[in-house]
mmCIF file of C-alpha atoms in Angstrom:
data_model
loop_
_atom_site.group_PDB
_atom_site.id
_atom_site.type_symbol
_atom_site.label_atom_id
_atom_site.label_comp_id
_atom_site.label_asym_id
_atom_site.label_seq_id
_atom_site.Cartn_x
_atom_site.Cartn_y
_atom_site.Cartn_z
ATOM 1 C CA UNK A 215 8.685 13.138 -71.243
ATOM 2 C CA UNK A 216 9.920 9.484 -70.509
ATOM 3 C CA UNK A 217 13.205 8.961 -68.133
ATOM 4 C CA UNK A 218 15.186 7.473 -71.492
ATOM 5 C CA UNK A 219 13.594 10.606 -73.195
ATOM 6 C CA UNK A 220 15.195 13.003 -71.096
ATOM 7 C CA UNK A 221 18.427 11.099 -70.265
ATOM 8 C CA UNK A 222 19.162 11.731 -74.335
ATOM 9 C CA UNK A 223 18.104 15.172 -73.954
ATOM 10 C CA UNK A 224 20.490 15.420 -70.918
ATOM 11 C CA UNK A 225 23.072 13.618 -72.760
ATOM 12 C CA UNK A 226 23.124 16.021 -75.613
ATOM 13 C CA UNK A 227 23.187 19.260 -73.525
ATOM 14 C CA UNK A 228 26.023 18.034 -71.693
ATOM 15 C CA UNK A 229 27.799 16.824 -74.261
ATOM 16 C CA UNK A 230 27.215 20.426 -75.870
ATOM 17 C CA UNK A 231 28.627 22.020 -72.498
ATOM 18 C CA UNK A 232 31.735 19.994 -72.931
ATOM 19 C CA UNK A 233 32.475 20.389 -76.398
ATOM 20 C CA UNK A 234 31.550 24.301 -76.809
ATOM 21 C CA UNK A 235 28.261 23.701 -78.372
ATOM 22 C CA UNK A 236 25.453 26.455 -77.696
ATOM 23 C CA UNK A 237 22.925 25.712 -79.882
ATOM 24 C CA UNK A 238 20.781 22.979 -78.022
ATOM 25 C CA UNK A 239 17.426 24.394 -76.427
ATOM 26 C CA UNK A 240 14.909 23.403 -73.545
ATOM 27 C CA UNK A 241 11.917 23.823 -75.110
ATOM 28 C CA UNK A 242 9.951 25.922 -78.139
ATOM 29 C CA UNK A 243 11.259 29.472 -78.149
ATOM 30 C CA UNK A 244 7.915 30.850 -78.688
ATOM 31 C CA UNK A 245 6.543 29.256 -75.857
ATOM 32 C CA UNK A 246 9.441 29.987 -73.140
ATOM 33 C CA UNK A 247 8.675 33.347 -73.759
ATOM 34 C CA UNK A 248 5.206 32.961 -72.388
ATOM 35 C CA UNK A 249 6.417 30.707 -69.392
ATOM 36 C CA UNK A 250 8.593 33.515 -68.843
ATOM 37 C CA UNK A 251 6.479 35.984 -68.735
ATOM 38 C CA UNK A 252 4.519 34.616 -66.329
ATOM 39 C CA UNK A 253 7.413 33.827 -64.170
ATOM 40 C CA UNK A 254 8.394 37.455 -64.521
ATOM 41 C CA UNK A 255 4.668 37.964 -63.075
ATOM 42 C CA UNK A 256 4.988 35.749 -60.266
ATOM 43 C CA UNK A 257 8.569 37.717 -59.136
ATOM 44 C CA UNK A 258 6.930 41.017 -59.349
ATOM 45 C CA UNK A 259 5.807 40.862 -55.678
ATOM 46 C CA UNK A 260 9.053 39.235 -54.219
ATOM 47 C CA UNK A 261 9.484 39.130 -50.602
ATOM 48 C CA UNK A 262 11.249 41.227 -48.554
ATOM 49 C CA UNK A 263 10.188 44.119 -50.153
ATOM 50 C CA UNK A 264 11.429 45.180 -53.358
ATOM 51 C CA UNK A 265 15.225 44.614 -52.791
ATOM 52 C CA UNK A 266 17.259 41.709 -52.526
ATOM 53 C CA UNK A 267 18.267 42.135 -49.539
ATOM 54 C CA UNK A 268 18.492 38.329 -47.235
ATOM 55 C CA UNK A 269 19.343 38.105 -43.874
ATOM 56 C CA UNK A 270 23.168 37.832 -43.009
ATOM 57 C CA UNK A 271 23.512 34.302 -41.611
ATOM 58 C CA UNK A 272 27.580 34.272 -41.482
ATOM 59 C CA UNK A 273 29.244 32.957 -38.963
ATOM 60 C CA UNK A 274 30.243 30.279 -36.510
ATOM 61 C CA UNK A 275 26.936 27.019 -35.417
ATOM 62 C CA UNK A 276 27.154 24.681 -32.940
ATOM 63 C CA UNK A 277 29.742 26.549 -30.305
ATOM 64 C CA UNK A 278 28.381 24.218 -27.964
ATOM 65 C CA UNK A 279 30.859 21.441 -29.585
ATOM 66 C CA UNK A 280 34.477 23.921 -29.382
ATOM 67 C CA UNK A 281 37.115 21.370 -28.897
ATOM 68 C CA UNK A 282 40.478 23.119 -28.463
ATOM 69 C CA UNK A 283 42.922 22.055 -30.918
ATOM 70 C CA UNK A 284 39.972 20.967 -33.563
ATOM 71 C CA UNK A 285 39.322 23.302 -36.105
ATOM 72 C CA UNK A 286 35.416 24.116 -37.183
ATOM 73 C CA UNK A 287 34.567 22.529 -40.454
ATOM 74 C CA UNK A 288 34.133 25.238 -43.310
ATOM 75 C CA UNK A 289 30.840 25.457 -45.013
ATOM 76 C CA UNK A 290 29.886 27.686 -47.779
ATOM 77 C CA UNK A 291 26.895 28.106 -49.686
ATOM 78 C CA UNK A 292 27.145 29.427 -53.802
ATOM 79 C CA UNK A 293 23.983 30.377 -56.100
ATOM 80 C CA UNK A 294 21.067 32.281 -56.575
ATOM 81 C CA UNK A 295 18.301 33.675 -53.781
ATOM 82 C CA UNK A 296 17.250 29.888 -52.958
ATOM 83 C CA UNK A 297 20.669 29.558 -51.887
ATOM 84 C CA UNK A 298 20.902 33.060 -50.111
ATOM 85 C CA UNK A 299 17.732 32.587 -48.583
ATOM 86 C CA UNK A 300 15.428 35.177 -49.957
ATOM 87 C CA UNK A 301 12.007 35.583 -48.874
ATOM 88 C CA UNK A 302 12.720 34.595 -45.072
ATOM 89 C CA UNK A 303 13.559 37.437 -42.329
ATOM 90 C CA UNK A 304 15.359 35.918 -39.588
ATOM 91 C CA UNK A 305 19.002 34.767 -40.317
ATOM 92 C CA UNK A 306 17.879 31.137 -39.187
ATOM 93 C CA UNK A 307 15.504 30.381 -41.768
ATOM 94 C CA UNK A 308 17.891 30.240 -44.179
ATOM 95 C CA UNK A 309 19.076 27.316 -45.642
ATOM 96 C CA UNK A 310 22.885 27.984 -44.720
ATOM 97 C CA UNK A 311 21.926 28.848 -41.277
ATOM 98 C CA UNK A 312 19.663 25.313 -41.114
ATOM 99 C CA UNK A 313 22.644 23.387 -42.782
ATOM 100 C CA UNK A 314 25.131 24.475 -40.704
ATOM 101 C CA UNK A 315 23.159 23.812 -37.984
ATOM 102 C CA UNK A 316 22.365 20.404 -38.644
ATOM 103 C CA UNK A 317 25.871 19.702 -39.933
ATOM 104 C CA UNK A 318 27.379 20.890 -36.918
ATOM 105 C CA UNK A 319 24.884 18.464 -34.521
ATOM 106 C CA UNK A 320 25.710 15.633 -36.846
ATOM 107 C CA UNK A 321 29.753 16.343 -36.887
ATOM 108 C CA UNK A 322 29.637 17.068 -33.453
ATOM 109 C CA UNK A 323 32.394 19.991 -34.302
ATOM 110 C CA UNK A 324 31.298 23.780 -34.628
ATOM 111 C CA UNK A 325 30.722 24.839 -38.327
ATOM 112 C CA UNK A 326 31.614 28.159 -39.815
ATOM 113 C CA UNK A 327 29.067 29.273 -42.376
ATOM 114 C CA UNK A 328 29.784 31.699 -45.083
ATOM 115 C CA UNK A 329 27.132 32.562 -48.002
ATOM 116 C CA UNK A 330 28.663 34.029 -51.280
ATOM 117 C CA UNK A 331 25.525 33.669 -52.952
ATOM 118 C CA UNK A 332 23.429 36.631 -54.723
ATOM 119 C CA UNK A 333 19.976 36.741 -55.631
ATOM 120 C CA UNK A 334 18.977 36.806 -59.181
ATOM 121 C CA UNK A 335 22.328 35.060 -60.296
ATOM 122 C CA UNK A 336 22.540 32.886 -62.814
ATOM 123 C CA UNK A 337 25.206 30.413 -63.589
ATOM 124 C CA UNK A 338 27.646 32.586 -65.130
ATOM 125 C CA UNK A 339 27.931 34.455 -61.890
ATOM 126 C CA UNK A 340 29.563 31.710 -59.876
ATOM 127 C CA UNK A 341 32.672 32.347 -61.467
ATOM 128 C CA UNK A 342 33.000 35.069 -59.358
ATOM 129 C CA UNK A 343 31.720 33.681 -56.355
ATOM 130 C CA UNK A 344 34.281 30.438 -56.592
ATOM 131 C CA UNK A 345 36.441 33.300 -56.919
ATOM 132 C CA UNK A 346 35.668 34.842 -53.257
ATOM 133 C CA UNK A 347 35.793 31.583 -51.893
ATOM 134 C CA UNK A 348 39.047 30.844 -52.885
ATOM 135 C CA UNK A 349 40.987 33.781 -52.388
ATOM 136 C CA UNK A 350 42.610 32.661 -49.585
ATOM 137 C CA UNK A 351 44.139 29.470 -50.004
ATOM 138 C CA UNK A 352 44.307 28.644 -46.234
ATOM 139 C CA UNK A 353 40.240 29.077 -45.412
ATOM 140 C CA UNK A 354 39.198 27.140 -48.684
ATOM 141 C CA UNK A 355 35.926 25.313 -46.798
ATOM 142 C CA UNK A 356 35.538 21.890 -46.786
ATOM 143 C CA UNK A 357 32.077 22.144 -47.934
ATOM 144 C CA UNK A 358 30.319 24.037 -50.950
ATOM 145 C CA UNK A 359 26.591 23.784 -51.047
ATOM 146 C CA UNK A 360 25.378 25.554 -54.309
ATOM 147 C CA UNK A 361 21.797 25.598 -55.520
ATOM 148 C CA UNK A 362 21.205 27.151 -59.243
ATOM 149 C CA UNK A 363 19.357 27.197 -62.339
ATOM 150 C CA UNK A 364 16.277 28.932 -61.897
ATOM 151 C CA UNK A 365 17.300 32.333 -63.274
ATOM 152 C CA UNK A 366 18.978 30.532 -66.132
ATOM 153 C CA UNK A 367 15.712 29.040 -67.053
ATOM 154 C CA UNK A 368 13.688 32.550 -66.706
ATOM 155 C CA UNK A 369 16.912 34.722 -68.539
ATOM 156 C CA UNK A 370 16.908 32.113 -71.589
ATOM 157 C CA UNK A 371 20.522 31.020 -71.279
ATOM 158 C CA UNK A 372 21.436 27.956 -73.156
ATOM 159 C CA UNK A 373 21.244 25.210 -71.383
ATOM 160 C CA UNK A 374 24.748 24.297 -72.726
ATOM 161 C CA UNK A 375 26.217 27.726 -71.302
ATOM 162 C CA UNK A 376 24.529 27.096 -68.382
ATOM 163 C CA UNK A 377 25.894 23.486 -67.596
ATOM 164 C CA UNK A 378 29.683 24.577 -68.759
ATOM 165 C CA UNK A 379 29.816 27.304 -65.882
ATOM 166 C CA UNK A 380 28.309 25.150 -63.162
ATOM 167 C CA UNK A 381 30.825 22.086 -64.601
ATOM 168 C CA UNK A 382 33.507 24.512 -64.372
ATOM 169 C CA UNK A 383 32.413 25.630 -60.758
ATOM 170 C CA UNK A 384 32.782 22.607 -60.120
ATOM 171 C CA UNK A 385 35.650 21.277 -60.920
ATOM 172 C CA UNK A 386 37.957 24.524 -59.364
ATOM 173 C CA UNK A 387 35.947 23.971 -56.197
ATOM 174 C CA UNK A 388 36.928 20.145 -56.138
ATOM 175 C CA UNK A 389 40.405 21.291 -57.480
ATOM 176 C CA UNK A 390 41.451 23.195 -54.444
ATOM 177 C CA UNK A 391 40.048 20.002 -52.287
ATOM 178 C CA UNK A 392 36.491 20.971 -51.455
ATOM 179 C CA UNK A 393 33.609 18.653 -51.688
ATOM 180 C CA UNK A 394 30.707 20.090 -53.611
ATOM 181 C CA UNK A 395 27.092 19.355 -53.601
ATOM 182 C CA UNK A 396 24.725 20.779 -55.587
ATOM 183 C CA UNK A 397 20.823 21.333 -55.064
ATOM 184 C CA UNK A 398 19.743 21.064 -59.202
ATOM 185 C CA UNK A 399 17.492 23.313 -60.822
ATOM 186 C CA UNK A 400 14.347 23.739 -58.937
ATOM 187 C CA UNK A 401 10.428 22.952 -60.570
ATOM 188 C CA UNK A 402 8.910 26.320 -61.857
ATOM 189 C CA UNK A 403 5.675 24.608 -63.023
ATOM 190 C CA UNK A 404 5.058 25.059 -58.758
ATOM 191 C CA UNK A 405 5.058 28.425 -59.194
ATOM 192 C CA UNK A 406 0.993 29.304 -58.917
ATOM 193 C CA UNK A 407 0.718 32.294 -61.181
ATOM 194 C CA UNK A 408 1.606 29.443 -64.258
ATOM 195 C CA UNK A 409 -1.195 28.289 -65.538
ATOM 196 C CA UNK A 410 -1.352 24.988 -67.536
ATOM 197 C CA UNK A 411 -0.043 24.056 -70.107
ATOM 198 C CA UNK A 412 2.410 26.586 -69.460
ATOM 199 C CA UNK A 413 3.380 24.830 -66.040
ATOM 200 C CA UNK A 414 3.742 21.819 -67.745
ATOM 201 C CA UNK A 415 6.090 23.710 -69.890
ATOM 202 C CA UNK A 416 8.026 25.192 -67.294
ATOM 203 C CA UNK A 417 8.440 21.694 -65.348
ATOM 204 C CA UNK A 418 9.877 20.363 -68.560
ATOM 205 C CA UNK A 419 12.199 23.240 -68.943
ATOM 206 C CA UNK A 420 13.473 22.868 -64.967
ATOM 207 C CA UNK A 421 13.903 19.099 -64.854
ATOM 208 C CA UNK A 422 15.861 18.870 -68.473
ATOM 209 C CA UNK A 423 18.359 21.387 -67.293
ATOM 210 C CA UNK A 424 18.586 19.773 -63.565
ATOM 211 C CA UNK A 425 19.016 16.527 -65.103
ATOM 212 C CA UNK A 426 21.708 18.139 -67.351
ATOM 213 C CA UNK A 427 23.451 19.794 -64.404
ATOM 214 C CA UNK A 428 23.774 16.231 -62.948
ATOM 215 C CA UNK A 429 25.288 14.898 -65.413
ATOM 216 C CA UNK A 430 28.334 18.325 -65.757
ATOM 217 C CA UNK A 431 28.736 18.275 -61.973
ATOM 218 C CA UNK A 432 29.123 14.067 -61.183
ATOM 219 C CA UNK A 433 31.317 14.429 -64.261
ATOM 220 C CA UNK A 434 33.806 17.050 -62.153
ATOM 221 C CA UNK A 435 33.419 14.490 -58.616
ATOM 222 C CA UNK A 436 30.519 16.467 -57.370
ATOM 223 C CA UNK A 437 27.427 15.121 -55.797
ATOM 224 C CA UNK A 438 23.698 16.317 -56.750
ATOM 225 C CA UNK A 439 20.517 16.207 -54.932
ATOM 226 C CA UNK A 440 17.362 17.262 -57.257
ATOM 227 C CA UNK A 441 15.383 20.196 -55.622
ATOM 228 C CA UNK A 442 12.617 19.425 -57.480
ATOM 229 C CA UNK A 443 9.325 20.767 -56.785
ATOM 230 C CA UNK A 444 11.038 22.061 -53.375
ATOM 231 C CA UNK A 445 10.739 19.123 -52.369
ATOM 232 C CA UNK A 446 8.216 16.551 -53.498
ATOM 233 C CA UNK A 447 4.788 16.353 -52.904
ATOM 234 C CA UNK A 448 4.710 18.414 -49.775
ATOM 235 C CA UNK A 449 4.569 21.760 -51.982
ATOM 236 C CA UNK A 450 2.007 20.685 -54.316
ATOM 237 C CA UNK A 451 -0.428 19.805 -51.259
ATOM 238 C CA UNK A 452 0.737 23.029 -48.997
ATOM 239 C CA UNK A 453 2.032 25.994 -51.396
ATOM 240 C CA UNK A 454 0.530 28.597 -48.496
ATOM 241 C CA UNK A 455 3.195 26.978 -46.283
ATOM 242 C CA UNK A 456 5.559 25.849 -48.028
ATOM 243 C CA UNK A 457 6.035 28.990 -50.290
ATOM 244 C CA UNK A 458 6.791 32.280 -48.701
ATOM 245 C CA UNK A 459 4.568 35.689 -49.518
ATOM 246 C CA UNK A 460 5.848 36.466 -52.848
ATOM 247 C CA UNK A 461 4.456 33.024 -54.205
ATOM 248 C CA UNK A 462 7.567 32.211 -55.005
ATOM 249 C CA UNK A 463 11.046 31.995 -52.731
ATOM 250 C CA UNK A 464 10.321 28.988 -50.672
ATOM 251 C CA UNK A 465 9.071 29.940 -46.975
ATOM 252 C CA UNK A 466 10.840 29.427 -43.586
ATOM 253 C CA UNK A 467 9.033 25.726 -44.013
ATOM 254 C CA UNK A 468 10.078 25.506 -47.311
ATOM 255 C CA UNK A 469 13.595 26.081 -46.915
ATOM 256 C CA UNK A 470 13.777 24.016 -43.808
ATOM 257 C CA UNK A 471 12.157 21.279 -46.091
ATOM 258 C CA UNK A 472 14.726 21.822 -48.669
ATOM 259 C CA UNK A 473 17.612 21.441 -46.355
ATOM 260 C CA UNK A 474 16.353 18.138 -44.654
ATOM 261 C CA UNK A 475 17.179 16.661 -48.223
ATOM 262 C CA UNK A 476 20.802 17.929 -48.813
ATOM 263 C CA UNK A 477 21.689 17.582 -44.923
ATOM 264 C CA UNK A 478 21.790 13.586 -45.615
ATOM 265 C CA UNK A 479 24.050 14.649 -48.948
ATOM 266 C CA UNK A 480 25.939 17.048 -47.386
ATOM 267 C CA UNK A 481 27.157 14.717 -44.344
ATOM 268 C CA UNK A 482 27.843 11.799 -46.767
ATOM 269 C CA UNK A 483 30.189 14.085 -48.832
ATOM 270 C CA UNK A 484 32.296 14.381 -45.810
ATOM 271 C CA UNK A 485 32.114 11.115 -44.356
ATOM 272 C CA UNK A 486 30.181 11.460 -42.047
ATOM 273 C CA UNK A 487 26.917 9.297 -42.696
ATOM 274 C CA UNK A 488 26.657 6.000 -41.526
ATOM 275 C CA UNK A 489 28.333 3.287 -43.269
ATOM 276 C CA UNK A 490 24.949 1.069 -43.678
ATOM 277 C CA UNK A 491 23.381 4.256 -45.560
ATOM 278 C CA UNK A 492 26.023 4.149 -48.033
ATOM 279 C CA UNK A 493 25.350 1.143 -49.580
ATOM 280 C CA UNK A 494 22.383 0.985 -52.203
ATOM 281 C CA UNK A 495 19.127 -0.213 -50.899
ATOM 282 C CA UNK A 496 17.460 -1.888 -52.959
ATOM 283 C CA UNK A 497 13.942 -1.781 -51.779
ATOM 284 C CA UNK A 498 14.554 2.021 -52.025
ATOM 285 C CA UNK A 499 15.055 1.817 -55.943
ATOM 286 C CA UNK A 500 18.474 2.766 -55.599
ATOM 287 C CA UNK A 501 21.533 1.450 -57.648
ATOM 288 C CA UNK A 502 24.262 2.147 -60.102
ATOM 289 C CA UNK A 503 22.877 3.434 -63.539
ATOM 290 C CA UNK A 504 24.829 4.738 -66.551
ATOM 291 C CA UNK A 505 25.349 8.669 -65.422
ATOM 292 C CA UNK A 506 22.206 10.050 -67.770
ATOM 293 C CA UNK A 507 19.881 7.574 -66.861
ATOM 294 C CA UNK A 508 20.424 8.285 -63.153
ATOM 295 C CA UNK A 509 20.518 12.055 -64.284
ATOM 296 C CA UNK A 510 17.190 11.520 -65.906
ATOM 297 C CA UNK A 511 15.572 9.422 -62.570
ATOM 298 C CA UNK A 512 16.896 12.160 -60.180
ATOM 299 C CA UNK A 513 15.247 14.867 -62.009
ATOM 300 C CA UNK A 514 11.642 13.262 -61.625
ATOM 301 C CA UNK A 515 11.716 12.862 -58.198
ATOM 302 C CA UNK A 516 12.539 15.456 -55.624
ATOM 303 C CA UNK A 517 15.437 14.688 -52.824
ATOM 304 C CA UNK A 518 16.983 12.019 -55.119
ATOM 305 C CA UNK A 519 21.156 12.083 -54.608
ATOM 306 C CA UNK A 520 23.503 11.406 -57.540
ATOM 307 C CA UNK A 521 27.295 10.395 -57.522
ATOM 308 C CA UNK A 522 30.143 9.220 -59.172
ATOM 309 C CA UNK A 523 30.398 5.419 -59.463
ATOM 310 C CA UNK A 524 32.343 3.270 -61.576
ATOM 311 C CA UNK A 525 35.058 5.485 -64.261
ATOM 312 C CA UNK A 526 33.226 3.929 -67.175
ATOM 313 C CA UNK A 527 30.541 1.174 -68.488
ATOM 314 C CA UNK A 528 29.544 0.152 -71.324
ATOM 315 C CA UNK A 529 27.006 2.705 -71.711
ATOM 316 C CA UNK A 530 29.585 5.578 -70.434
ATOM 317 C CA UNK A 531 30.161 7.194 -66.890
ATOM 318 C CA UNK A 532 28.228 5.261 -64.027
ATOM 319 C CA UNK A 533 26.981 6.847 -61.085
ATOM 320 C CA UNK A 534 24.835 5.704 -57.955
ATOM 321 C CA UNK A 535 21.709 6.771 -57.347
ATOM 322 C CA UNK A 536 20.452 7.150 -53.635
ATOM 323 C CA UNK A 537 16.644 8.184 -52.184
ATOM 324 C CA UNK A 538 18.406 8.360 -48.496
ATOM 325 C CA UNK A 539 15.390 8.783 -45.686
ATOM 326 C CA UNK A 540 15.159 12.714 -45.094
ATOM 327 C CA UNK A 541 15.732 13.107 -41.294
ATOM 328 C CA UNK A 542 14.733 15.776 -39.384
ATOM 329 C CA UNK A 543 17.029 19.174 -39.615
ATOM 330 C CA UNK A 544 18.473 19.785 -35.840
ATOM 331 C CA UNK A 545 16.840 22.801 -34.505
ATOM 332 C CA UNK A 546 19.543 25.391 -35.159
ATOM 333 C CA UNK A 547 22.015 26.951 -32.788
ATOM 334 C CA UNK A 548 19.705 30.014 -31.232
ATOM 335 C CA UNK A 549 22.825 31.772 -29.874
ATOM 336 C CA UNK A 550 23.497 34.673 -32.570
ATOM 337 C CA UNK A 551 26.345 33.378 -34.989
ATOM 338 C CA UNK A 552 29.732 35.599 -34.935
ATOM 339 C CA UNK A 553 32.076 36.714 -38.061
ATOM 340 C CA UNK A 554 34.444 33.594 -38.124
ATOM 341 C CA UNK A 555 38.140 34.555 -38.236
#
């Protein structure tokens, strides 16, 4: 499928999300239902045995910058078991744990983490996680990180339904003065036990919904990176490292891979990315695109960041596209985290 191809399709979904629709699908019923089926196949053996249990990575990174009088910045991670970290054992192989980490080195301020996610949620789930993170008014985080989609894609829900609950994550998150950024709907054509043309299938599937999700949550003032094929070509030529034991949560690699491209994101959100990296390069392919097309670009490549631009164009809602060089992830905080207050 071309760029303008999916943009449309994008378009239309969102569009659908806003206005109530339901009705608009990925792909061919008939042949989701295979893709899914060997999805289902591929989760059969998850990791960490057969619960969903993920290491506990709450708590307070980067102690080492306490600066009495300065508060730590908030961070808090929403989603599904990419976003928990499921498949890794050790609390710092998980993508909160690595973001707060590197968010704390880059801040230079400590960083209390908090993960609300739950694995095997979909999107109509994170109305009860905005839910816990804004029960108390005085600890809303400055920070949301929430990765979703995958589950939608595997469960069947419209596409529509799907983008409406993330949009409306969104925008109650951004309400109560949090920035949000959210890692888009992952590639499951990576996922080995898919077989072509089924992968090809269930690649199409992923990157119409993530480019759909771009378009709901730069719509509400959030920011998108596109997770891709977790994350570019580095999982197609290494799936034994990059992918965990279960062939299919990302790996301690993986997840560190994943969180070297929202780190950049993440920082930018909150202002803290240098200046010169927030202007579009153009040797870099970056720019300001009508809000679908950009959708539609992100989607197709892996670690590509999408924001609100201009109100309006003639085309509708402009964004800015960025491909900012993924830096290396500061080696996290080895000192065991503790409860924040």
């Amino acid at each position: 499928m071309t760029s303008m191809s999916r943009a449309r399709v994008a378009r239309r979904i969102a569009a659908g999300a806003a206005y109530g629709g339901g009705g608009i699908g990925l792909v061919g019923a008939a042949a989701v239902g295979v893709v899914l089926a060997e999805v289902r196949l591929a989760r059969r053996h998850v990791g960490n045995g057969t619960s969903n249990h993920v290491p506990s990575a709450d708590g307070r990174y980067g102690r080492t910058y306490d600066t009495p009088g300065e508060p730590p910045l908030r961070l808090t991670m929403l989603g599904d078991s990419t976003a928990a970290g499921q498949g890794v054992h050790r609390a710092q192989e998980t993508p909160g744990a690595l973001l707060a980490s590197g968010l704390a080195a880059v801040a230079e301020r400590p960083v209390d983490f908090r993960n609300v996610a739950l694995p095997g949620a979909r999107s109509d789930d994170l109305d009860r996680q905005v839910a816990l993170v804004l029960a108390d008014p005085a600890l809303v985080p400055e920070i949301c990180v929430i990765m979703i989609g995958a589950n939608d894609v595997t469960n069947r829900m419209p596409p529509t339904r799907s983008v409406r609950h993330l949009s409306a994550a969104v925008r109650r998150l951004r309400t109560a003065g949090a920035e949000v950024v959210v890692g888009t709907c992952p590639d499951l054509g990576t996922i080995e036990p898919v077989q072509q043309p089924l992968r090809w299938l269930a690649r199409r599937a992923s990157r119409q919904l993530a480019a759909a999700q771009t378009i709901g949550v730069v719509e509400q003032g959030g920011r998108t990176v596109s997770l891709g094929d977790l994350l570019g070509p580095e999982f197609a030529a290494n799936p034994r490292e990059l992918f965990g034991p279960d062939n299919y949560h990302p790996s301690a690699e993986g997840y560190a891979t994943a969180a070297m491209a929202v780190l950049p994101t993440v920082c930018a959100a909150l202002g803290l990315w240098p200046a010169e990296e927030e202007r579009p390069d153009v040797t870099r392919r970056e720019g300001f695109l009508p809000v679908a097309r950009a959708a539609a670009e992100a989607a197709s490549e892996a670690g590509t960041e999408v924001t609100a631009a201009m109100p309006t164009g003639p085309k509708g809602p402009w964004a800015l596209l960025k491909r900012r060089r993924r830096r290396r992830v500061p080696e996290p905080d080895r000192t065991p985290a503790t409860p924040s207050s």
